Short mmCIF file of C-alpha atoms in Angstrom, two decimals:
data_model
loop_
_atom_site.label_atom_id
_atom_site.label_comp_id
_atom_site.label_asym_id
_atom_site.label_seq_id
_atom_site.Cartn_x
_atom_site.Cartn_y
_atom_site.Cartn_z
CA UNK A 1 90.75 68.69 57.87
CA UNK A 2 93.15 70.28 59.99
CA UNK A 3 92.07 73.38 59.92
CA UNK A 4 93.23 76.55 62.35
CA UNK A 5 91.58 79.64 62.79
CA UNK A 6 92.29 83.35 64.43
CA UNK A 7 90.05 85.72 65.90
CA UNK A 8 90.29 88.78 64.97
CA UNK A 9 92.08 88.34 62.05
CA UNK A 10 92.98 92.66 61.97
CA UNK A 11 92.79 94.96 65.32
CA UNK A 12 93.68 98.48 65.64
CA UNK A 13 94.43 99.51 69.45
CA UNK A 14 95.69 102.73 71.30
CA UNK A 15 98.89 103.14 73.16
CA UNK A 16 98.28 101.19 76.35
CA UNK A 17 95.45 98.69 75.83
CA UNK A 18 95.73 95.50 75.56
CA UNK A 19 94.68 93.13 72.55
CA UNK A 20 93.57 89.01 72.85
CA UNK A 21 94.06 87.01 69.76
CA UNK A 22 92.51 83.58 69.85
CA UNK A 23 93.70 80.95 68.19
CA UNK A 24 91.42 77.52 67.75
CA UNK A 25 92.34 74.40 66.23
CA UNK A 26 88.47 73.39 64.35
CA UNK A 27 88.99 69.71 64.00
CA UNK A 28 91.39 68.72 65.70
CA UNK A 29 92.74 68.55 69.22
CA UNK A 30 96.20 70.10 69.49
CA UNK A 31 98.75 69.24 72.39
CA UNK A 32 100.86 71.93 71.34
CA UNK A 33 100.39 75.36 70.15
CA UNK A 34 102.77 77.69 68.86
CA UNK A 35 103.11 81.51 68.31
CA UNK A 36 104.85 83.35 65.91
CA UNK A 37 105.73 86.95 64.70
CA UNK A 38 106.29 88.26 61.80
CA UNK A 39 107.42 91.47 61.18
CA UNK A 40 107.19 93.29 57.65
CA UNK A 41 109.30 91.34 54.70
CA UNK A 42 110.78 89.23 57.40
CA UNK A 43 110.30 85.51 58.25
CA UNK A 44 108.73 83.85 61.42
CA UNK A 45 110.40 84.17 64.26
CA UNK A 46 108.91 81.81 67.63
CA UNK A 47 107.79 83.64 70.75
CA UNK A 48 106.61 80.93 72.37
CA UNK A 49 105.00 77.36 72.58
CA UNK A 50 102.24 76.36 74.82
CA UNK A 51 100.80 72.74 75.94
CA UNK A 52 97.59 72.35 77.32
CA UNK A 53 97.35 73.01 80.61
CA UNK A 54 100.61 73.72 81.50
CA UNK A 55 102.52 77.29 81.52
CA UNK A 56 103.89 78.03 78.07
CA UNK A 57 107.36 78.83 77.49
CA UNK A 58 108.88 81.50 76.11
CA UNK A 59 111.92 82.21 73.60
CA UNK A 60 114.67 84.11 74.79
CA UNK A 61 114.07 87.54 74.29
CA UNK A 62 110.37 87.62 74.42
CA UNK A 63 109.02 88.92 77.82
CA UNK A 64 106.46 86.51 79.04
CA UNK A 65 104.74 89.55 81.37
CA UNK A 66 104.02 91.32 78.30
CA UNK A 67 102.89 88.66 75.98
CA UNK A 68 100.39 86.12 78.22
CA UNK A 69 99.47 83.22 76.39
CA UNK A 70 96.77 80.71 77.80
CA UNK A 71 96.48 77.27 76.45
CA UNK A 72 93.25 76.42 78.66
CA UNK A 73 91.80 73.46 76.12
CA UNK A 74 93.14 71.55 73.69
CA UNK A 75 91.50 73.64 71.24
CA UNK A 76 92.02 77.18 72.29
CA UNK A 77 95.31 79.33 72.97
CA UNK A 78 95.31 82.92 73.58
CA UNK A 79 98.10 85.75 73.29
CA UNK A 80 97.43 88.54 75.00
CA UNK A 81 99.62 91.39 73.82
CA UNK A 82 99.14 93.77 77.66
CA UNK A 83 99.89 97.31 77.27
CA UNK A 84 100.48 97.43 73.87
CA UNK A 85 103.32 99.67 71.85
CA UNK A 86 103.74 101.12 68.04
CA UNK A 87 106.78 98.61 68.58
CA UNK A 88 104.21 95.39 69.08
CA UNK A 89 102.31 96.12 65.72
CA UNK A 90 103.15 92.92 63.33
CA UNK A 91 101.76 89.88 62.15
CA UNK A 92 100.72 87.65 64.66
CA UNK A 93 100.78 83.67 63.35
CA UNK A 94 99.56 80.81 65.71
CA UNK A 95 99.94 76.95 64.97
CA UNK A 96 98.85 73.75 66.66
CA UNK A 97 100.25 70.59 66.57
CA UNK A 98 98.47 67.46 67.32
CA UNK A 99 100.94 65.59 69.04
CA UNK A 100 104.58 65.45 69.87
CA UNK A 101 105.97 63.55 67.21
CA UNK A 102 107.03 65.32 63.77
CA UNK A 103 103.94 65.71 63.04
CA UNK A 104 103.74 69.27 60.91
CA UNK A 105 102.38 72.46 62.36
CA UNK A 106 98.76 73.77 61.00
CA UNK A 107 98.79 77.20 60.45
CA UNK A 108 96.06 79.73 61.22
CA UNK A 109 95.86 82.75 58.96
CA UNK A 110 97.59 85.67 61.28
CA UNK A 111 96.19 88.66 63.14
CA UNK A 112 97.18 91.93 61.73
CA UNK A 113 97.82 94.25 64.90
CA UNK A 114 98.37 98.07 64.79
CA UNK A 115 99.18 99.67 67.51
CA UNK A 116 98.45 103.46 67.60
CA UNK B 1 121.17 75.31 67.15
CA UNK B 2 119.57 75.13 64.14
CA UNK B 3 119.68 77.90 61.21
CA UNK B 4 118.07 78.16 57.68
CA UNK B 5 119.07 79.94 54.69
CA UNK B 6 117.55 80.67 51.86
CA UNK B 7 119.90 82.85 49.49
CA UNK B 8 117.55 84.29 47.14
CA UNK B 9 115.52 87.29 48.48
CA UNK B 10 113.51 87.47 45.08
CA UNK B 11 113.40 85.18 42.34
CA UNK B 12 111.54 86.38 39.15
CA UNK B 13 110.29 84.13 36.33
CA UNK B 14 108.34 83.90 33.46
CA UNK B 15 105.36 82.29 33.29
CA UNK B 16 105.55 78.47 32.41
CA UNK B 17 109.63 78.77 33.14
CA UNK B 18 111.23 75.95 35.55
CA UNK B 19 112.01 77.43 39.10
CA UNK B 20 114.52 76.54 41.71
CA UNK B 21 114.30 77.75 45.08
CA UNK B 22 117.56 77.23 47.12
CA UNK B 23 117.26 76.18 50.53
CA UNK B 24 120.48 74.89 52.66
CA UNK B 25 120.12 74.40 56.51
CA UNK B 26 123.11 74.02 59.04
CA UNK B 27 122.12 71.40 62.37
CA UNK B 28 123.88 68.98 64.30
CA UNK B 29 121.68 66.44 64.77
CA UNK B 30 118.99 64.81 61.99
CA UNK B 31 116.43 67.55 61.20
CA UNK B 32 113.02 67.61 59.34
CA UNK B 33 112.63 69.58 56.41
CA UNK B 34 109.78 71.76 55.40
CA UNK B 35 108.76 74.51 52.46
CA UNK B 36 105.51 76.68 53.39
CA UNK B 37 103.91 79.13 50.91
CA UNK B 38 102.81 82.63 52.34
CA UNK B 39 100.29 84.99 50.44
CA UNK B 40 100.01 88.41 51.12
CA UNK B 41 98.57 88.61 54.45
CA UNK B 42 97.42 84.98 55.13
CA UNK B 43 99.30 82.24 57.50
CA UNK B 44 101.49 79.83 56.11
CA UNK B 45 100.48 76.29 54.26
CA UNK B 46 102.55 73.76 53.59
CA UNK B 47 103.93 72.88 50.93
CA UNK B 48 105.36 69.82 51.31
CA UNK B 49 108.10 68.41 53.92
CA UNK B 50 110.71 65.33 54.46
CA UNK B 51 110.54 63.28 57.61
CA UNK B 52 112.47 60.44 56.30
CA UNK B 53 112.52 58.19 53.52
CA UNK B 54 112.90 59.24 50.01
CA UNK B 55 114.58 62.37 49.39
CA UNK B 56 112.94 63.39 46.71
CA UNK B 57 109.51 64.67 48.00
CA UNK B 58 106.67 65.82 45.90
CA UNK B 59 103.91 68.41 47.15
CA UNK B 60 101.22 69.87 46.61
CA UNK B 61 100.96 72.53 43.82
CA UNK B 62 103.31 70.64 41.29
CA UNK B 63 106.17 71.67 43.78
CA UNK B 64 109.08 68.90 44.91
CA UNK B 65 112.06 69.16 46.43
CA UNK B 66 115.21 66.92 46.98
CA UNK B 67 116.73 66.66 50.30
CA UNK B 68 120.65 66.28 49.62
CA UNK B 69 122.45 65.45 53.28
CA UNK B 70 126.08 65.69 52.11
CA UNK B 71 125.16 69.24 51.21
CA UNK B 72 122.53 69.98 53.82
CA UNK B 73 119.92 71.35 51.13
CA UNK B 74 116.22 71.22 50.37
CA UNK B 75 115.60 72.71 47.07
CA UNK B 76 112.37 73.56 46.04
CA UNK B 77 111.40 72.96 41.90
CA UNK B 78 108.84 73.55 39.68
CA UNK B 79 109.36 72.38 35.94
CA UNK B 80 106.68 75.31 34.93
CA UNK B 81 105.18 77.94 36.86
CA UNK B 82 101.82 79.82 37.07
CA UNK B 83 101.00 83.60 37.80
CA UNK B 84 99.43 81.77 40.79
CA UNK B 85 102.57 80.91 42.15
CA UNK B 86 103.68 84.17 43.15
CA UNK B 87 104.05 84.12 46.62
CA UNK B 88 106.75 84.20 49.67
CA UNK B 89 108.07 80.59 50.09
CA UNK B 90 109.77 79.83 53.58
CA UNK B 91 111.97 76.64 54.15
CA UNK B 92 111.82 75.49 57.59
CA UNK B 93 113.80 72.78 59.98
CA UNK B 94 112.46 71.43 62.86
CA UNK B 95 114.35 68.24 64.93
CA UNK B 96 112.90 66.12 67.47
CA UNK B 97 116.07 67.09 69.98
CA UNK B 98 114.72 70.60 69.77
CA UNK B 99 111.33 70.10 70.58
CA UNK B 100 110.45 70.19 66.91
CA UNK B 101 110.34 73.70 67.06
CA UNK B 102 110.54 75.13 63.53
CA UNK B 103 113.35 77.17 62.60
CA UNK B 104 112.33 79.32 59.42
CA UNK B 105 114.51 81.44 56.50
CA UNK B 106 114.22 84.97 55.43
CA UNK B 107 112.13 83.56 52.68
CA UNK B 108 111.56 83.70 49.05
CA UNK B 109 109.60 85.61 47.10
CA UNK B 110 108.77 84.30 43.68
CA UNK B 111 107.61 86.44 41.10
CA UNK B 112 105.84 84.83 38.09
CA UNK B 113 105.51 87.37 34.82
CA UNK B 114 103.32 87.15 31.89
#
């Protein structure tokens, strides 16, 4: 059980176009979702967390124009990285929570995005 | 705030050797503990994690770790390791004050030889 998943789990772009990753919880419903990114030989760092229905919110630093996230059920988030750079290639990590408590984070397996 | 850090960048080994990865956090308020291992180009699974209770947690893998409050640490062991093994290991702190967002370290990487 508790399994995540991404879609797709590598995507090469050009300058300029924009890239949706999807992240689904499979058997589970998750109140919470969170994204991540990782760049190379570096740790996790938050972007932002997103509840169902509700706008997500954003770290300091990240620019919420630029990365759109949509947490429209309770199994489905989306980060939409809009006019994508060089600078935005990384490692792109989602994880959904099923409730509020202390509950641990599932982890999907990261999108690999290049940016051209 | 909330910080990790995890002092050893690389940690080689030899196969069937004990391991200790160090792990000491810094929070001021009670925090949950957590130690995810990362292959090469996968997402993160977990290891194993303290919410409360004992402190000396056992996980999956033959990993454990002892959470030590007077010296805010979280030490992951293994009494003997397996090529398998090698892998990035993240300790992570999360607190219900914060939203249980998880707060992650540089990481580990553990090298197992042969």
């Amino acid at each position: 059980g508790a399994v995540v998943s991404q879609h797709p789990s590598r995507v090469i772009c050009k300058s300029g176009t924009s890239v949706k990753i999807e992240c689904r919880s499979l058997d589970f419903q998750a109140t919470t979702m969170f994204w991540y990114r990782q760049f190379p030989k570096q740790s996790l760092m938050l972007m932002a967390t997103s509840n169902e229905g509700s706008k997500a919110t954003y770290e300091q630093g990240v620019e919420k124009d630029k990365f759109l996230i949509n947490h429209a059920s309770l199994t489905l988030s989306t980060l939409t990285v809009t006019s994508a750079h060089p600078e935005d290639s990384s490692f792109y990590i989602c994880s959904a929570a099923p409730g509020q408590g202390p509950e641990t984070q599932y982890f999907g397996p990261g999108t690999r995005l290049l940016v051209l | 705030a909330q910080s990790v850090t995890q002092l050893d960048s690389q940690v080689p080994v030899f196969e069937e050797a004990p391991v200790e990865l160090r792990c000491n956090y810094s929070s001021s308020v009670s925090v949950y503990l957590f130690w995810y291992v990362q292959y090469p180009n996968q997402g993160l699974q977990l290891l194993l994690k303290y919410l409360s209770g004992s402190t000396l947690v056992k996980g999956i893998n033959g990993f454990e770790a002892e959470f030590n409050k007077s010296q805010t640490s979280f030490h992951l062991r293994k009494p003997s390791v397996h090529i398998s093994d090698t892998a990035e290991y993240f300790c992570a702190v999360s607190a219900l004050e914060y939203g249980n967002k998880l707060v992650f370290g540089a990481g580990t990487i553990l090298r197992v030889k042969s």
